[in-house]
């Protein structure tokens, strides 16, 4: 809820709907665990919102991604194309499945996975093999593409899906940051074979922790449900033919999710309003630009992020420190995942300049649904002043 102690957080949960009432209902009725009507309702709400026939709840977005990869048939030893500029979770999920990430750089304009770089990789480094596409350098099967809709802005998913179809690959969308966003008018999460959402505390909606897989395919949905519920082949005799996972979301958390879903439109609207205010302010600040929306995109503006591109601007870490001193929380973009020591065995042999530049130059700003106009004015004033100090310093020296 709104912080009134002066500190301005980056992005905090907002719970002003039926959360209490639905959670109380769970406690009053005793339906608190991994089965219950709120789980079904929550799954349906997210599926409907994304125009999909099926929704499968999971304990978090990361487990949803893991189960989704398995459900579309990614096998140990496969390779999966993934955004290099991302929070690490989807890359870890690829490894949980025993597969290997192939990092694809971001494009300069909207910071999303670059379909052109993916095309070049598939056409120049791969060839048709035994059961699909094979990467020449490793001899491994290339099974899927996992695009991340970074910061809520949709990747060019139409081109990604087309590329995947042409090469016989599956598409698992990491839409964890993009609930409520649209691509060419269609909900984000409605394009790939499956899409995953997260309801972690910093996302646009939260259940404290949670995830949902959506898909239009009945057998993929059944497979995801089977794998997330311990792979029960006979639920009475407890017979299991495969290794399953306990990835179910509890009814209590799903109850919070049902209440949050009722307010999605309102929260997206508020995020857009915050973004418009920042955009207008930074349009006149030298060396500061916001994340531009692509012609195909209607972003939920989940995490408002600026780029400090020109020589006049303060580098992002310097600005972060200056703002921290004024009790304003900001955050740089993630270390590009191809540089992560945890994934060094799969480091690409080609340069990835865009995600590395964005990591240096970008900074995410406070943009909670609860952000007050006064708080936002303070953030804008502090950034403008910091940038101007830097501009004047450059002029003098
Ligand atoms: C938040 C997030 C996830 C993981 O979600 P959890 O619910 O925290 O497991 C995955 N991918 C991206 C890009 C995210 O931002």
XYZ file of C-alpha atoms and ligand atoms in Angstrom:
412
model
C 0.000 0.000 0.000
C 1.139 3.605 -0.466
C 4.269 4.437 1.512
C 3.902 7.774 3.274
C 7.260 7.876 5.048
C 9.043 9.799 2.308
C 10.644 6.734 0.716
C 9.416 6.130 -2.842
C 9.610 2.442 -3.783
C 10.121 1.145 -7.309
C 6.972 -0.925 -7.712
C 4.876 -2.204 -4.846
C 1.716 -4.324 -4.684
C -1.680 -2.665 -4.744
C -4.631 -4.486 -3.181
C -7.765 -2.370 -3.028
C -10.468 -4.773 -4.224
C -12.111 -7.984 -2.998
C -8.869 -9.582 -1.737
C -9.908 -9.614 1.932
C -13.400 -10.925 1.213
C -12.191 -13.799 -0.985
C -9.386 -14.827 1.367
C -11.844 -14.752 4.299
C -14.136 -16.982 2.289
C -11.298 -19.523 1.898
C -10.595 -19.467 5.630
C -14.288 -19.651 6.584
C -14.927 -22.629 4.328
C -11.647 -24.452 4.956
C -10.750 -24.476 1.257
C -7.234 -23.186 1.720
C -5.000 -25.635 -0.100
C -4.256 -26.640 -3.678
C -7.820 -27.506 -4.676
C -10.746 -25.106 -4.618
C -13.115 -22.963 -6.587
C -10.834 -19.906 -6.601
C -8.090 -21.877 -8.368
C -10.529 -22.779 -11.161
C -11.883 -19.239 -11.305
C -8.426 -17.696 -11.414
C -7.313 -20.026 -14.200
C -10.433 -19.176 -16.206
C -10.023 -15.440 -15.635
C -6.452 -15.378 -16.934
C -7.270 -17.669 -19.869
C -10.273 -15.559 -20.851
C -8.302 -12.366 -20.553
C -5.740 -13.728 -23.014
C -8.275 -15.277 -25.368
C -7.186 -18.833 -24.584
C -9.245 -21.937 -23.946
C -7.077 -23.227 -21.069
C -5.338 -21.829 -17.982
C -3.208 -23.824 -15.543
C -2.155 -22.202 -12.272
C 1.348 -22.671 -10.882
C 3.231 -21.613 -7.757
C 5.145 -18.927 -9.615
C 6.099 -17.701 -13.070
C 9.366 -19.640 -13.105
C 7.693 -23.005 -12.457
C 5.062 -22.100 -15.066
C 7.862 -21.579 -17.616
C 9.506 -24.869 -16.643
C 6.260 -26.833 -16.991
C 5.406 -25.019 -20.244
C 8.733 -25.969 -21.811
C 8.185 -29.609 -20.858
C 4.571 -29.512 -22.050
C 5.536 -28.376 -25.558
C 8.068 -31.189 -25.777
C 11.438 -29.600 -24.970
C 13.797 -32.464 -24.076
C 17.170 -32.728 -22.313
C 19.925 -31.812 -24.758
C 17.689 -29.551 -26.871
C 18.431 -25.894 -27.509
C 15.981 -23.035 -26.940
C 16.368 -19.488 -28.271
C 15.807 -16.913 -25.518
C 16.116 -13.139 -24.996
C 19.532 -12.181 -23.613
C 18.032 -9.070 -22.003
C 15.780 -10.580 -19.366
C 15.383 -11.404 -15.725
C 17.177 -14.749 -15.392
C 14.116 -16.959 -14.669
C 13.333 -18.141 -18.237
C 16.983 -19.049 -18.807
C 17.028 -21.072 -15.598
C 13.772 -22.762 -16.637
C 15.421 -23.889 -19.881
C 18.198 -25.469 -17.810
C 15.684 -27.129 -15.426
C 14.326 -28.875 -18.528
C 17.855 -30.084 -19.287
C 17.997 -27.935 -22.419
C 20.468 -25.198 -23.387
C 19.789 -21.487 -23.931
C 20.787 -19.830 -27.202
C 20.961 -16.149 -26.319
C 19.492 -13.705 -28.817
C 20.290 -10.012 -28.534
C 17.710 -7.253 -28.075
C 16.765 -4.807 -30.808
C 17.747 -1.200 -30.308
C 14.355 0.498 -30.672
C 12.117 -1.322 -28.180
C 14.575 -3.503 -26.257
C 12.847 -6.780 -27.170
C 14.270 -10.010 -28.626
C 15.486 -9.224 -32.160
C 13.588 -11.411 -34.671
C 16.216 -10.600 -37.297
C 19.016 -11.960 -35.088
C 16.935 -15.089 -34.447
C 16.357 -15.521 -38.179
C 20.068 -15.196 -38.943
C 20.919 -17.789 -36.275
C 18.329 -20.267 -37.553
C 19.206 -19.825 -41.207
C 22.970 -19.560 -40.983
C 23.886 -21.780 -38.049
C 21.293 -24.553 -38.277
C 20.208 -27.170 -40.780
C 17.413 -29.710 -41.056
C 18.364 -32.815 -39.044
C 16.856 -36.077 -37.807
C 13.826 -34.895 -35.797
C 13.833 -31.224 -36.735
C 16.292 -28.401 -36.914
C 19.883 -29.078 -35.825
C 22.554 -26.554 -34.840
C 25.710 -27.355 -36.743
C 28.191 -26.260 -34.041
C 26.728 -28.480 -31.291
C 24.800 -31.142 -33.202
C 21.851 -30.502 -30.868
C 18.200 -30.212 -31.843
C 16.787 -26.665 -31.753
C 13.337 -27.112 -30.239
C 11.752 -23.799 -29.311
C 11.884 -20.018 -29.028
C 11.214 -18.351 -25.681
C 10.671 -14.622 -26.263
C 10.350 -12.409 -23.196
C 8.015 -9.397 -23.418
C 10.466 -7.144 -21.621
C 9.069 -4.547 -19.175
C 5.525 -5.275 -20.355
C 6.200 -4.104 -23.916
C 5.267 -6.813 -26.438
C 8.056 -8.376 -28.457
C 7.380 -8.645 -32.203
C 5.616 -11.915 -31.538
C 4.036 -12.119 -35.002
C 7.460 -12.366 -36.614
C 8.710 -14.775 -33.941
C 5.759 -17.123 -34.444
C 6.154 -16.986 -38.223
C 9.861 -17.800 -37.912
C 9.092 -20.674 -35.548
C 6.462 -22.144 -37.885
C 8.873 -21.971 -40.812
C 11.485 -23.962 -38.873
C 9.200 -26.325 -36.972
C 9.887 -24.785 -33.544
C 7.544 -24.314 -30.587
C 6.978 -20.896 -29.006
C 6.804 -20.429 -25.235
C 6.017 -16.791 -24.428
C 7.414 -15.310 -21.244
C 4.561 -12.867 -20.721
C 5.244 -12.633 -16.992
C 5.635 -8.850 -17.151
C 3.014 -8.185 -19.820
C -0.442 -9.053 -18.476
C -2.866 -6.562 -20.029
C -0.565 -5.586 -22.919
C -1.623 -5.964 -26.558
C 0.118 -6.866 -29.793
C -1.654 -5.549 -32.899
C -4.821 -5.362 -30.823
C -4.591 -8.968 -29.566
C -3.824 -9.750 -25.921
C -0.187 -10.589 -25.221
C -0.053 -14.280 -24.373
C -2.396 -15.304 -27.184
C 0.199 -15.977 -29.884
C 2.679 -18.693 -28.916
C 1.954 -22.383 -28.324
C 1.851 -21.454 -24.651
C 2.370 -18.300 -22.615
C 3.274 -17.839 -18.950
C 2.298 -15.126 -16.500
C 3.709 -14.264 -13.080
C 1.893 -12.882 -10.064
C 4.969 -12.093 -8.013
C 4.850 -9.080 -5.684
C 6.425 -6.635 -8.133
C 4.256 -7.498 -11.154
C 1.245 -5.494 -12.320
C -1.027 -7.913 -10.417
C 0.100 -10.082 -7.547
C -0.964 -13.068 -5.482
C 2.135 -12.742 -3.322
C 3.607 -15.434 -5.534
C 1.950 -17.246 -8.387
C 1.897 -18.099 -12.056
C -0.461 -19.171 -14.810
C 0.186 -21.060 -18.053
C -2.273 -20.395 -20.892
C -2.699 -22.303 -24.127
C -5.262 -22.943 -26.809
C -4.268 -26.580 -27.225
C -6.157 -29.219 -25.251
C -3.332 -31.793 -25.117
C -0.681 -29.219 -24.154
C -2.999 -28.037 -21.376
C -3.540 -31.602 -20.152
C 0.198 -32.231 -20.218
C 0.928 -29.033 -18.249
C -1.725 -29.933 -15.675
C -0.366 -33.471 -15.336
C 3.231 -32.279 -14.834
C 2.332 -29.538 -12.320
C 0.309 -31.981 -10.170
C 2.905 -34.739 -9.555
C 2.132 -36.640 -12.794
C -0.627 -38.794 -11.323
C -1.545 -41.608 -13.690
C -3.953 -43.100 -11.201
C -5.049 -40.630 -8.534
C -6.602 -43.357 -6.395
C -3.788 -45.907 -6.481
C -1.099 -43.200 -6.702
C 0.569 -44.583 -9.781
C 3.098 -42.414 -11.622
C 4.686 -43.162 -14.994
C 6.760 -39.983 -15.079
C 8.499 -37.589 -12.741
C 6.054 -34.806 -11.914
C 6.263 -31.601 -9.932
C 4.282 -30.075 -7.112
C 3.732 -26.705 -8.743
C 0.107 -26.093 -7.704
C -1.051 -22.703 -6.486
C -3.084 -22.673 -3.275
C -6.735 -21.628 -3.206
C -5.905 -18.760 -0.803
C -3.469 -17.233 -3.264
C -5.801 -17.874 -6.207
C -8.501 -16.011 -4.235
C -6.213 -12.961 -4.122
C -5.619 -13.462 -7.844
C -9.367 -13.448 -8.612
C -9.729 -10.135 -6.796
C -6.689 -8.673 -8.554
C -7.932 -9.741 -12.003
C -11.114 -7.736 -11.412
C -8.972 -4.589 -11.297
C -6.543 -5.255 -14.135
C -7.968 -2.635 -16.494
C -7.918 0.039 -13.843
C -4.298 -0.714 -12.858
C -3.137 -0.767 -16.492
C -4.845 2.586 -17.010
C -3.024 4.022 -13.994
C 0.330 2.628 -15.249
C -0.272 4.284 -18.614
C -1.096 7.577 -16.940
C 2.149 7.419 -14.933
C 4.061 6.653 -18.144
C 2.459 9.566 -20.008
C 3.426 11.961 -17.230
C 7.037 10.748 -17.241
C 7.175 10.783 -21.064
C 6.015 14.401 -21.181
C 8.529 15.474 -18.530
C 11.505 13.725 -20.111
C 10.662 14.897 -23.644
C 12.310 18.184 -22.648
C 15.165 16.751 -20.520
C 18.429 16.462 -22.442
C 19.803 12.942 -22.783
C 16.824 11.162 -21.198
C 14.362 9.078 -23.192
C 11.582 6.707 -22.189
C 10.873 3.281 -23.661
C 9.286 3.955 -27.062
C 6.183 2.002 -27.991
C 6.426 0.059 -31.244
C 3.717 0.560 -33.886
C 2.391 -2.927 -33.038
C 2.446 -2.382 -29.311
C 0.111 -1.359 -26.574
C 2.242 -1.840 -23.469
C 0.834 -2.204 -19.951
C 3.770 0.075 -18.971
C 4.546 -2.317 -16.110
C 7.944 -0.887 -15.213
C 8.694 2.602 -16.482
C 12.292 2.730 -17.659
C 14.433 5.536 -19.025
C 17.515 5.348 -21.192
C 20.348 7.767 -20.496
C 21.836 7.682 -23.922
C 23.669 10.876 -24.711
C 27.004 12.031 -23.372
C 25.168 14.786 -21.502
C 23.246 12.408 -19.303
C 24.353 10.822 -16.086
C 25.200 7.170 -16.449
C 22.493 5.030 -14.912
C 24.393 3.898 -11.788
C 25.429 7.438 -10.963
C 21.828 8.609 -11.250
C 20.655 5.606 -9.212
C 23.021 6.600 -6.383
C 21.920 10.249 -6.533
C 18.268 9.229 -6.321
C 18.899 6.739 -3.537
C 20.282 9.621 -1.481
C 16.883 11.303 -1.971
C 14.993 8.163 -0.874
C 13.909 7.269 -4.391
C 14.300 3.620 -5.353
C 15.357 2.864 -8.923
C 16.911 -0.187 -10.569
C 19.096 -0.846 -13.605
C 18.074 -3.498 -16.110
C 19.286 -7.045 -15.453
C 22.762 -8.244 -16.268
C 22.306 -9.645 -19.783
C 21.848 -13.358 -19.217
C 24.556 -14.362 -21.705
C 27.057 -12.761 -19.293
C 25.778 -14.689 -16.266
C 28.413 -16.934 -14.729
C 25.659 -19.450 -14.017
C 25.212 -19.921 -17.765
C 28.783 -19.542 -18.961
C 28.795 -23.010 -20.519
C 26.263 -21.726 -23.059
C 27.888 -18.364 -23.764
C 27.451 -17.413 -27.414
C 30.451 -16.985 -29.674
C 29.112 -13.770 -31.175
C 28.736 -10.227 -29.825
C 25.519 -9.043 -28.146
C 26.071 -5.293 -28.032
C 22.498 -4.041 -27.627
C 21.572 -5.812 -24.406
C 24.943 -4.846 -22.908
C 24.435 -1.171 -23.825
C 20.871 -1.170 -22.464
C 22.128 -2.692 -19.221
C 24.562 0.225 -18.868
C 22.205 3.018 -19.898
C 18.739 2.124 -18.590
C 17.148 2.776 -15.239
C 13.661 1.783 -14.041
C 11.772 4.414 -12.065
C 9.102 4.301 -9.359
C 5.782 3.474 -10.998
C 3.596 1.680 -8.450
C -0.132 1.841 -9.115
C -0.226 3.707 -5.784
C 2.361 6.335 -6.812
C 0.917 9.739 -5.903
C 1.195 12.778 -8.201
C 3.352 14.441 -5.539
C 5.738 11.492 -5.416
C 5.997 11.405 -9.180
C 6.676 15.152 -9.314
C 9.516 14.640 -6.826
C 11.051 11.856 -8.940
C 10.853 14.012 -12.074
C 12.332 17.073 -10.330
C 15.250 15.097 -8.883
C 16.080 13.463 -12.228
C 15.806 16.722 -14.164
C 18.062 18.477 -11.644
C 20.624 15.670 -11.682
C 20.732 15.628 -15.465
C 21.024 19.423 -15.683
C 23.895 19.454 -13.177
C 25.658 17.002 -15.458
C 24.940 19.050 -18.592
C 26.308 22.230 -16.980
C 29.344 20.367 -15.687
C 30.086 19.224 -19.243
C 29.718 22.768 -20.579
C 32.118 24.186 -17.991
C 34.799 21.560 -18.369
C 9.041 -12.117 -12.774
C 9.585 -12.799 -13.959
C 9.620 -14.201 -14.067
C 9.363 -15.157 -12.963
O 8.303 -15.010 -12.203
P 8.242 -15.547 -10.695
O 6.804 -15.558 -10.457
O 8.991 -14.548 -9.864
O 8.863 -16.895 -10.656
C 10.036 -14.758 -15.247
N 10.431 -14.010 -16.277
C 10.474 -12.666 -16.204
C 10.926 -11.901 -17.400
C 10.066 -12.014 -15.038
O 10.128 -10.687 -14.969
